[in-house]
Amino acid sequence: MTLGVALIGTGFMGKCHALAWRNVAATFGGAQPRLEILADATPEQAGAFAQQFGFARATADWQAAVSDGAVDVVSITTPNGLHRPMAEAALRAGKHVWLEKPMALTLADAAAMSRIAAAHPGQVTLLGYNYLRSPAFQAARAMVQAGDIGVPLAFRGVYDEDYSADPALPWSWRMTHQGGGLGALGDLGCHLVSVMVALMGAVEEVTALTAIAVPERPAPDGPRTVENEDSALALIRFASGAQGSFATSRVARGRKCRLQWEVQGSLGTLHFDQENMNELWVHRAGEAGFTRHVAGPDQPDFAAFCPAPGHGIGFNEQKVIEARDLIRAIGGGPPCGPDFAAGLVIERIIHAMARSQGRPVRPEELQDEAA
């Protein structure tokens, strides 16, 4: 059986999803998903993008798309405020859901979505934390789990970009609690948390500070207030006893995709930077420094794209791997994640950081608020 796909949203991540659905069978084999219906804000936009992306039909009614009988799985790549109603409608319509991060505007929304997903156990949910699919990251996680660097003692993580660094950048919905939810934490920091948890395990406590670097932004009707954070810093205590540091910013001049992390272990250290995503740096006890490992077919999933080492893969290839994992899970294969339950854990951590403002907060303290 081939999967029928609905895609809602045609921005940056909408196109990534469309490319992934179109390329997954060519890359990994198996049946080609049917690109059934694309939904966007207007019939004109929907029609134009359906033709460009290769979808059979178009609609401006997202509710019609998620309830369509030919659709098995719904890709949701819309603004954050629409995530909960769209995901819940798709689940209630019996569909699998591939949802871009952040999971929801609020912790209460994320908790409600997780409960609905749990009530539909036959339907797969997947959140778009695509950096977990990088072949270099997959290799690093396997090394940590195998004990190659000993006991993980510390995590150092940064995710910086500069897309909001210019104070003349116009105000947008992304800068409001109602439209965007959290700021740098919800847009960038949640990616870093997904990596951190995958490498280090559960977070026990965070102590964080957030800041708004540009309090007002220009708008047609005059300056408007920026409500959510431009940057955040945090100290982490993991349940294992390991420690960590965390930083994220959307106003870091010169940084484009500095998703940079390091795991320091009792027998070695791993270092990675997404701006050089085809490199993993490894140090082992007894060595003078780090060894540069260039991505190649010896790393997970790389060979499906290219048989030659050092040629590199890119951002969109991570999304193709994500689509493959989703298809396998829908077909009864290994579970893929983060699902909505794991996504709620990530949301609790970033909301604990937003809440902290200098005092220690345990993410589980926020469970009652989310209930």
mmCIF file with all atom_site columns, C-alpha atoms in Angstrom, residues 146-302:
data_model
loop_
_atom_site.group_PDB
_atom_site.id
_atom_site.type_symbol
_atom_site.label_atom_id
_atom_site.label_alt_id
_atom_site.label_comp_id
_atom_site.label_asym_id
_atom_site.label_entity_id
_atom_site.label_seq_id
_atom_site.pdbx_PDB_ins_code
_atom_site.Cartn_x
_atom_site.Cartn_y
_atom_site.Cartn_z
_atom_site.occupancy
_atom_site.B_iso_or_equiv
_atom_site.pdbx_formal_charge
_atom_site.auth_seq_id
_atom_site.auth_comp_id
_atom_site.auth_asym_id
_atom_site.auth_atom_id
_atom_site.pdbx_PDB_model_num
ATOM 1   C CA . ALA A 1 146 ? 28.414 2.334  23.004 1.00 0.00 ? 146 ALA A CA 1
ATOM 2   C CA . GLY A 1 147 ? 30.609 3.973  25.641 1.00 0.00 ? 147 GLY A CA 1
ATOM 3   C CA . ASP A 1 148 ? 33.301 5.000  23.149 1.00 0.00 ? 148 ASP A CA 1
ATOM 4   C CA . ILE A 1 149 ? 33.977 8.232  25.071 1.00 0.00 ? 149 ILE A CA 1
ATOM 5   C CA . GLY A 1 150 ? 33.287 6.721  28.477 1.00 0.00 ? 150 GLY A CA 1
ATOM 6   C CA . VAL A 1 151 ? 30.752 8.207  30.853 1.00 0.00 ? 151 VAL A CA 1
ATOM 7   C CA . PRO A 1 152 ? 29.275 11.484 29.550 1.00 0.00 ? 152 PRO A CA 1
ATOM 8   C CA . LEU A 1 153 ? 30.259 14.177 32.054 1.00 0.00 ? 153 LEU A CA 1
ATOM 9   C CA . ALA A 1 154 ? 29.242 17.441 30.396 1.00 0.00 ? 154 ALA A CA 1
ATOM 10  C CA . PHE A 1 155 ? 27.337 18.877 27.452 1.00 0.00 ? 155 PHE A CA 1
ATOM 11  C CA . ARG A 1 156 ? 28.073 22.249 25.843 1.00 0.00 ? 156 ARG A CA 1
ATOM 12  C CA . GLY A 1 157 ? 25.540 23.473 23.300 1.00 0.00 ? 157 GLY A CA 1
ATOM 13  C CA . VAL A 1 158 ? 24.885 26.626 21.264 1.00 0.00 ? 158 VAL A CA 1
ATOM 14  C CA . TYR A 1 159 ? 22.339 27.378 18.570 1.00 0.00 ? 159 TYR A CA 1
ATOM 15  C CA . ASP A 1 160 ? 22.759 30.892 17.170 1.00 0.00 ? 160 ASP A CA 1
ATOM 16  C CA . GLU A 1 161 ? 21.414 32.610 14.064 1.00 0.00 ? 161 GLU A CA 1
ATOM 17  C CA . ASP A 1 162 ? 21.227 36.264 13.051 1.00 0.00 ? 162 ASP A CA 1
ATOM 18  C CA . TYR A 1 163 ? 17.915 36.477 11.213 1.00 0.00 ? 163 TYR A CA 1
ATOM 19  C CA . SER A 1 164 ? 16.596 39.010 13.774 1.00 0.00 ? 164 SER A CA 1
ATOM 20  C CA . ALA A 1 165 ? 19.837 40.888 14.449 1.00 0.00 ? 165 ALA A CA 1
ATOM 21  C CA . ASP A 1 166 ? 18.903 43.954 12.363 1.00 0.00 ? 166 ASP A CA 1
ATOM 22  C CA . PRO A 1 167 ? 16.803 46.315 14.547 1.00 0.00 ? 167 PRO A CA 1
ATOM 23  C CA . ALA A 1 168 ? 15.121 47.588 11.366 1.00 0.00 ? 168 ALA A CA 1
ATOM 24  C CA . LEU A 1 169 ? 13.671 44.131 10.703 1.00 0.00 ? 169 LEU A CA 1
ATOM 25  C CA . PRO A 1 170 ? 9.861  44.530 10.631 1.00 0.00 ? 170 PRO A CA 1
ATOM 26  C CA . TRP A 1 171 ? 7.723  43.196 13.453 1.00 0.00 ? 171 TRP A CA 1
ATOM 27  C CA . SER A 1 172 ? 5.994  39.864 12.741 1.00 0.00 ? 172 SER A CA 1
ATOM 28  C CA . TRP A 1 173 ? 3.766  37.264 14.378 1.00 0.00 ? 173 TRP A CA 1
ATOM 29  C CA . ARG A 1 174 ? 6.908  35.334 15.334 1.00 0.00 ? 174 ARG A CA 1
ATOM 30  C CA . MET A 1 175 ? 7.609  38.019 17.950 1.00 0.00 ? 175 MET A CA 1
ATOM 31  C CA . THR A 1 176 ? 4.335  37.553 19.846 1.00 0.00 ? 176 THR A CA 1
ATOM 32  C CA . HIS A 1 177 ? 3.205  35.009 22.420 1.00 0.00 ? 177 HIS A CA 1
ATOM 33  C CA . GLN A 1 178 ? -0.129 34.556 20.660 1.00 0.00 ? 178 GLN A CA 1
ATOM 34  C CA . GLY A 1 179 ? 1.349  33.947 17.219 1.00 0.00 ? 179 GLY A CA 1
ATOM 35  C CA . GLY A 1 180 ? 4.831  32.594 17.858 1.00 0.00 ? 180 GLY A CA 1
ATOM 36  C CA . GLY A 1 181 ? 4.828  31.340 21.434 1.00 0.00 ? 181 GLY A CA 1
ATOM 37  C CA . LEU A 1 182 ? 8.395  31.349 22.716 1.00 0.00 ? 182 LEU A CA 1
ATOM 38  C CA . GLY A 1 183 ? 11.013 33.228 20.714 1.00 0.00 ? 183 GLY A CA 1
ATOM 39  C CA . ALA A 1 184 ? 14.555 31.956 20.247 1.00 0.00 ? 184 ALA A CA 1
ATOM 40  C CA . LEU A 1 185 ? 13.773 29.040 22.563 1.00 0.00 ? 185 LEU A CA 1
ATOM 41  C CA . GLY A 1 186 ? 10.819 27.910 20.457 1.00 0.00 ? 186 GLY A CA 1
ATOM 42  C CA . ASP A 1 187 ? 12.436 28.513 17.086 1.00 0.00 ? 187 ASP A CA 1
ATOM 43  C CA . LEU A 1 188 ? 16.047 27.449 17.684 1.00 0.00 ? 188 LEU A CA 1
ATOM 44  C CA . GLY A 1 189 ? 16.526 26.310 21.262 1.00 0.00 ? 189 GLY A CA 1
ATOM 45  C CA . CYS A 1 190 ? 14.123 23.390 20.986 1.00 0.00 ? 190 CYS A CA 1
ATOM 46  C CA . HIS A 1 191 ? 16.385 21.909 18.284 1.00 0.00 ? 191 HIS A CA 1
ATOM 47  C CA . LEU A 1 192 ? 19.336 22.128 20.651 1.00 0.00 ? 192 LEU A CA 1
ATOM 48  C CA . VAL A 1 193 ? 17.284 20.516 23.422 1.00 0.00 ? 193 VAL A CA 1
ATOM 49  C CA . SER A 1 194 ? 16.344 17.636 21.104 1.00 0.00 ? 194 SER A CA 1
ATOM 50  C CA . VAL A 1 195 ? 20.029 16.996 20.463 1.00 0.00 ? 195 VAL A CA 1
ATOM 51  C CA . MET A 1 196 ? 20.949 17.418 24.130 1.00 0.00 ? 196 MET A CA 1
ATOM 52  C CA . VAL A 1 197 ? 18.360 14.928 25.378 1.00 0.00 ? 197 VAL A CA 1
ATOM 53  C CA . ALA A 1 198 ? 19.235 12.389 22.673 1.00 0.00 ? 198 ALA A CA 1
ATOM 54  C CA . LEU A 1 199 ? 22.904 12.483 23.696 1.00 0.00 ? 199 LEU A CA 1
ATOM 55  C CA . MET A 1 200 ? 22.683 13.022 27.456 1.00 0.00 ? 200 MET A CA 1
ATOM 56  C CA . GLY A 1 201 ? 19.325 11.686 28.617 1.00 0.00 ? 201 GLY A CA 1
ATOM 57  C CA . ALA A 1 202 ? 16.737 13.266 30.881 1.00 0.00 ? 202 ALA A CA 1
ATOM 58  C CA . VAL A 1 203 ? 17.083 16.816 32.202 1.00 0.00 ? 203 VAL A CA 1
ATOM 59  C CA . GLU A 1 204 ? 16.567 17.157 35.953 1.00 0.00 ? 204 GLU A CA 1
ATOM 60  C CA . GLU A 1 205 ? 16.939 20.906 36.457 1.00 0.00 ? 205 GLU A CA 1
ATOM 61  C CA . VAL A 1 206 ? 17.589 24.135 34.543 1.00 0.00 ? 206 VAL A CA 1
ATOM 62  C CA . THR A 1 207 ? 18.618 27.614 35.624 1.00 0.00 ? 207 THR A CA 1
ATOM 63  C CA . ALA A 1 208 ? 18.183 30.129 32.845 1.00 0.00 ? 208 ALA A CA 1
ATOM 64  C CA . LEU A 1 209 ? 18.027 33.779 31.823 1.00 0.00 ? 209 LEU A CA 1
ATOM 65  C CA . THR A 1 210 ? 16.304 35.209 28.765 1.00 0.00 ? 210 THR A CA 1
ATOM 66  C CA . ALA A 1 211 ? 16.613 38.641 27.131 1.00 0.00 ? 211 ALA A CA 1
ATOM 67  C CA . ILE A 1 212 ? 14.924 40.788 24.492 1.00 0.00 ? 212 ILE A CA 1
ATOM 68  C CA . ALA A 1 213 ? 17.626 42.655 22.578 1.00 0.00 ? 213 ALA A CA 1
ATOM 69  C CA . VAL A 1 214 ? 15.276 44.745 20.414 1.00 0.00 ? 214 VAL A CA 1
ATOM 70  C CA . PRO A 1 215 ? 12.165 45.677 22.463 1.00 0.00 ? 215 PRO A CA 1
ATOM 71  C CA . GLU A 1 216 ? 10.288 47.275 19.544 1.00 0.00 ? 216 GLU A CA 1
ATOM 72  C CA . ARG A 1 217 ? 10.136 46.590 15.824 1.00 0.00 ? 217 ARG A CA 1
ATOM 73  C CA . PRO A 1 218 ? 8.818  48.785 13.010 1.00 0.00 ? 218 PRO A CA 1
ATOM 74  C CA . ALA A 1 219 ? 5.331  48.075 11.656 1.00 0.00 ? 219 ALA A CA 1
ATOM 75  C CA . PRO A 1 220 ? 3.044  49.913 9.191  1.00 0.00 ? 220 PRO A CA 1
ATOM 76  C CA . ASP A 1 221 ? 0.959  51.315 12.052 1.00 0.00 ? 221 ASP A CA 1
ATOM 77  C CA . GLY A 1 222 ? 3.982  52.341 14.123 1.00 0.00 ? 222 GLY A CA 1
ATOM 78  C CA . PRO A 1 223 ? 6.478  50.519 16.386 1.00 0.00 ? 223 PRO A CA 1
ATOM 79  C CA . ARG A 1 224 ? 5.169  47.330 17.952 1.00 0.00 ? 224 ARG A CA 1
ATOM 80  C CA . THR A 1 225 ? 6.383  45.488 21.039 1.00 0.00 ? 225 THR A CA 1
ATOM 81  C CA . VAL A 1 226 ? 8.475  42.322 20.838 1.00 0.00 ? 226 VAL A CA 1
ATOM 82  C CA . GLU A 1 227 ? 6.995  39.936 23.394 1.00 0.00 ? 227 GLU A CA 1
ATOM 83  C CA . ASN A 1 228 ? 9.224  36.873 23.297 1.00 0.00 ? 228 ASN A CA 1
ATOM 84  C CA . GLU A 1 229 ? 12.923 36.355 23.909 1.00 0.00 ? 229 GLU A CA 1
ATOM 85  C CA . ASP A 1 230 ? 15.726 37.077 21.444 1.00 0.00 ? 230 ASP A CA 1
ATOM 86  C CA . SER A 1 231 ? 18.200 34.962 23.407 1.00 0.00 ? 231 SER A CA 1
ATOM 87  C CA . ALA A 1 232 ? 18.489 32.539 26.315 1.00 0.00 ? 232 ALA A CA 1
ATOM 88  C CA . LEU A 1 233 ? 21.283 31.109 28.454 1.00 0.00 ? 233 LEU A CA 1
ATOM 89  C CA . ALA A 1 234 ? 20.937 28.102 30.753 1.00 0.00 ? 234 ALA A CA 1
ATOM 90  C CA . LEU A 1 235 ? 22.834 25.795 33.058 1.00 0.00 ? 235 LEU A CA 1
ATOM 91  C CA . ILE A 1 236 ? 21.647 22.198 33.027 1.00 0.00 ? 236 ILE A CA 1
ATOM 92  C CA . ARG A 1 237 ? 21.689 19.336 35.508 1.00 0.00 ? 237 ARG A CA 1
ATOM 93  C CA . PHE A 1 238 ? 20.964 15.958 33.919 1.00 0.00 ? 238 PHE A CA 1
ATOM 94  C CA . ALA A 1 239 ? 19.361 13.054 35.746 1.00 0.00 ? 239 ALA A CA 1
ATOM 95  C CA . SER A 1 240 ? 22.604 11.118 35.229 1.00 0.00 ? 240 SER A CA 1
ATOM 96  C CA . GLY A 1 241 ? 24.485 13.679 37.307 1.00 0.00 ? 241 GLY A CA 1
ATOM 97  C CA . ALA A 1 242 ? 26.188 15.211 34.274 1.00 0.00 ? 242 ALA A CA 1
ATOM 98  C CA . GLN A 1 243 ? 26.124 18.977 33.785 1.00 0.00 ? 243 GLN A CA 1
ATOM 99  C CA . GLY A 1 244 ? 25.564 21.162 30.789 1.00 0.00 ? 244 GLY A CA 1
ATOM 100 C CA . SER A 1 245 ? 25.459 24.654 29.376 1.00 0.00 ? 245 SER A CA 1
ATOM 101 C CA . PHE A 1 246 ? 23.011 25.918 26.776 1.00 0.00 ? 246 PHE A CA 1
ATOM 102 C CA . ALA A 1 247 ? 22.804 29.122 24.721 1.00 0.00 ? 247 ALA A CA 1
ATOM 103 C CA . THR A 1 248 ? 20.571 30.238 21.888 1.00 0.00 ? 248 THR A CA 1
ATOM 104 C CA . SER A 1 249 ? 20.073 33.524 20.063 1.00 0.00 ? 249 SER A CA 1
ATOM 105 C CA . ARG A 1 250 ? 18.258 34.863 17.012 1.00 0.00 ? 250 ARG A CA 1
ATOM 106 C CA . VAL A 1 251 ? 20.293 38.109 17.116 1.00 0.00 ? 251 VAL A CA 1
ATOM 107 C CA . ALA A 1 252 ? 23.851 36.693 16.933 1.00 0.00 ? 252 ALA A CA 1
ATOM 108 C CA . ARG A 1 253 ? 25.530 38.721 14.202 1.00 0.00 ? 253 ARG A CA 1
ATOM 109 C CA . GLY A 1 254 ? 27.299 36.605 11.615 1.00 0.00 ? 254 GLY A CA 1
ATOM 110 C CA . ARG A 1 255 ? 25.853 33.277 12.756 1.00 0.00 ? 255 ARG A CA 1
ATOM 111 C CA . LYS A 1 256 ? 23.737 31.463 10.168 1.00 0.00 ? 256 LYS A CA 1
ATOM 112 C CA . CYS A 1 257 ? 23.128 27.988 11.586 1.00 0.00 ? 257 CYS A CA 1
ATOM 113 C CA . ARG A 1 258 ? 25.539 27.603 14.469 1.00 0.00 ? 258 ARG A CA 1
ATOM 114 C CA . LEU A 1 259 ? 24.045 24.473 15.979 1.00 0.00 ? 259 LEU A CA 1
ATOM 115 C CA . GLN A 1 260 ? 27.235 23.545 17.779 1.00 0.00 ? 260 GLN A CA 1
ATOM 116 C CA . TRP A 1 261 ? 27.522 20.957 20.526 1.00 0.00 ? 261 TRP A CA 1
ATOM 117 C CA . GLU A 1 262 ? 30.143 19.028 22.452 1.00 0.00 ? 262 GLU A CA 1
ATOM 118 C CA . VAL A 1 263 ? 29.914 15.992 24.702 1.00 0.00 ? 263 VAL A CA 1
ATOM 119 C CA . GLN A 1 264 ? 32.787 15.612 27.143 1.00 0.00 ? 264 GLN A CA 1
ATOM 120 C CA . GLY A 1 265 ? 33.199 12.080 28.455 1.00 0.00 ? 265 GLY A CA 1
ATOM 121 C CA . SER A 1 266 ? 35.526 10.321 30.866 1.00 0.00 ? 266 SER A CA 1
ATOM 122 C CA . LEU A 1 267 ? 37.423 8.761  27.927 1.00 0.00 ? 267 LEU A CA 1
ATOM 123 C CA . GLY A 1 268 ? 37.005 11.310 25.169 1.00 0.00 ? 268 GLY A CA 1
ATOM 124 C CA . THR A 1 269 ? 35.111 14.201 23.616 1.00 0.00 ? 269 THR A CA 1
ATOM 125 C CA . LEU A 1 270 ? 32.851 14.641 20.577 1.00 0.00 ? 270 LEU A CA 1
ATOM 126 C CA . HIS A 1 271 ? 32.419 17.988 18.829 1.00 0.00 ? 271 HIS A CA 1
ATOM 127 C CA . PHE A 1 272 ? 30.018 18.993 16.014 1.00 0.00 ? 272 PHE A CA 1
ATOM 128 C CA . ASP A 1 273 ? 28.898 22.178 14.252 1.00 0.00 ? 273 ASP A CA 1
ATOM 129 C CA . GLN A 1 274 ? 25.928 22.152 11.837 1.00 0.00 ? 274 GLN A CA 1
ATOM 130 C CA . GLU A 1 275 ? 27.583 24.851 9.713  1.00 0.00 ? 275 GLU A CA 1
ATOM 131 C CA . ASN A 1 276 ? 30.113 22.088 8.929  1.00 0.00 ? 276 ASN A CA 1
ATOM 132 C CA . MET A 1 277 ? 27.591 19.279 9.094  1.00 0.00 ? 277 MET A CA 1
ATOM 133 C CA . ASN A 1 278 ? 29.748 16.736 7.255  1.00 0.00 ? 278 ASN A CA 1
ATOM 134 C CA . GLU A 1 279 ? 32.452 16.790 9.926  1.00 0.00 ? 279 GLU A CA 1
ATOM 135 C CA . LEU A 1 280 ? 32.599 15.125 13.352 1.00 0.00 ? 280 LEU A CA 1
ATOM 136 C CA . TRP A 1 281 ? 35.578 15.833 15.596 1.00 0.00 ? 281 TRP A CA 1
ATOM 137 C CA . VAL A 1 282 ? 36.641 13.083 18.003 1.00 0.00 ? 282 VAL A CA 1
ATOM 138 C CA . HIS A 1 283 ? 39.187 13.071 20.817 1.00 0.00 ? 283 HIS A CA 1
ATOM 139 C CA . ARG A 1 284 ? 40.108 9.938  22.754 1.00 0.00 ? 284 ARG A CA 1
ATOM 140 C CA . ALA A 1 285 ? 42.164 9.644  25.914 1.00 0.00 ? 285 ALA A CA 1
ATOM 141 C CA . GLY A 1 286 ? 45.872 9.385  25.085 1.00 0.00 ? 286 GLY A CA 1
ATOM 142 C CA . GLU A 1 287 ? 45.597 11.400 21.870 1.00 0.00 ? 287 GLU A CA 1
ATOM 143 C CA . ALA A 1 288 ? 47.169 14.844 21.571 1.00 0.00 ? 288 ALA A CA 1
ATOM 144 C CA . GLY A 1 289 ? 44.064 16.519 20.158 1.00 0.00 ? 289 GLY A CA 1
ATOM 145 C CA . PHE A 1 290 ? 41.025 15.957 17.957 1.00 0.00 ? 290 PHE A CA 1
ATOM 146 C CA . THR A 1 291 ? 40.699 13.845 14.822 1.00 0.00 ? 291 THR A CA 1
ATOM 147 C CA . ARG A 1 292 ? 38.503 15.164 12.013 1.00 0.00 ? 292 ARG A CA 1
ATOM 148 C CA . HIS A 1 293 ? 36.121 12.528 10.641 1.00 0.00 ? 293 HIS A CA 1
ATOM 149 C CA . VAL A 1 294 ? 34.623 13.483 7.275  1.00 0.00 ? 294 VAL A CA 1
ATOM 150 C CA . ALA A 1 295 ? 31.135 12.137 6.623  1.00 0.00 ? 295 ALA A CA 1
ATOM 151 C CA . GLY A 1 296 ? 30.962 9.199  4.276  1.00 0.00 ? 296 GLY A CA 1
ATOM 152 C CA . PRO A 1 297 ? 29.154 5.930  3.583  1.00 0.00 ? 297 PRO A CA 1
ATOM 153 C CA . ASP A 1 298 ? 30.436 4.438  6.852  1.00 0.00 ? 298 ASP A CA 1
ATOM 154 C CA . GLN A 1 299 ? 28.065 6.764  8.726  1.00 0.00 ? 299 GLN A CA 1
ATOM 155 C CA . PRO A 1 300 ? 24.343 5.948  8.996  1.00 0.00 ? 300 PRO A CA 1
ATOM 156 C CA . ASP A 1 301 ? 22.237 6.702  5.885  1.00 0.00 ? 301 ASP A CA 1
ATOM 157 C CA . PHE A 1 302 ? 24.995 8.603  4.035  1.00 0.00 ? 302 PHE A CA 1
#
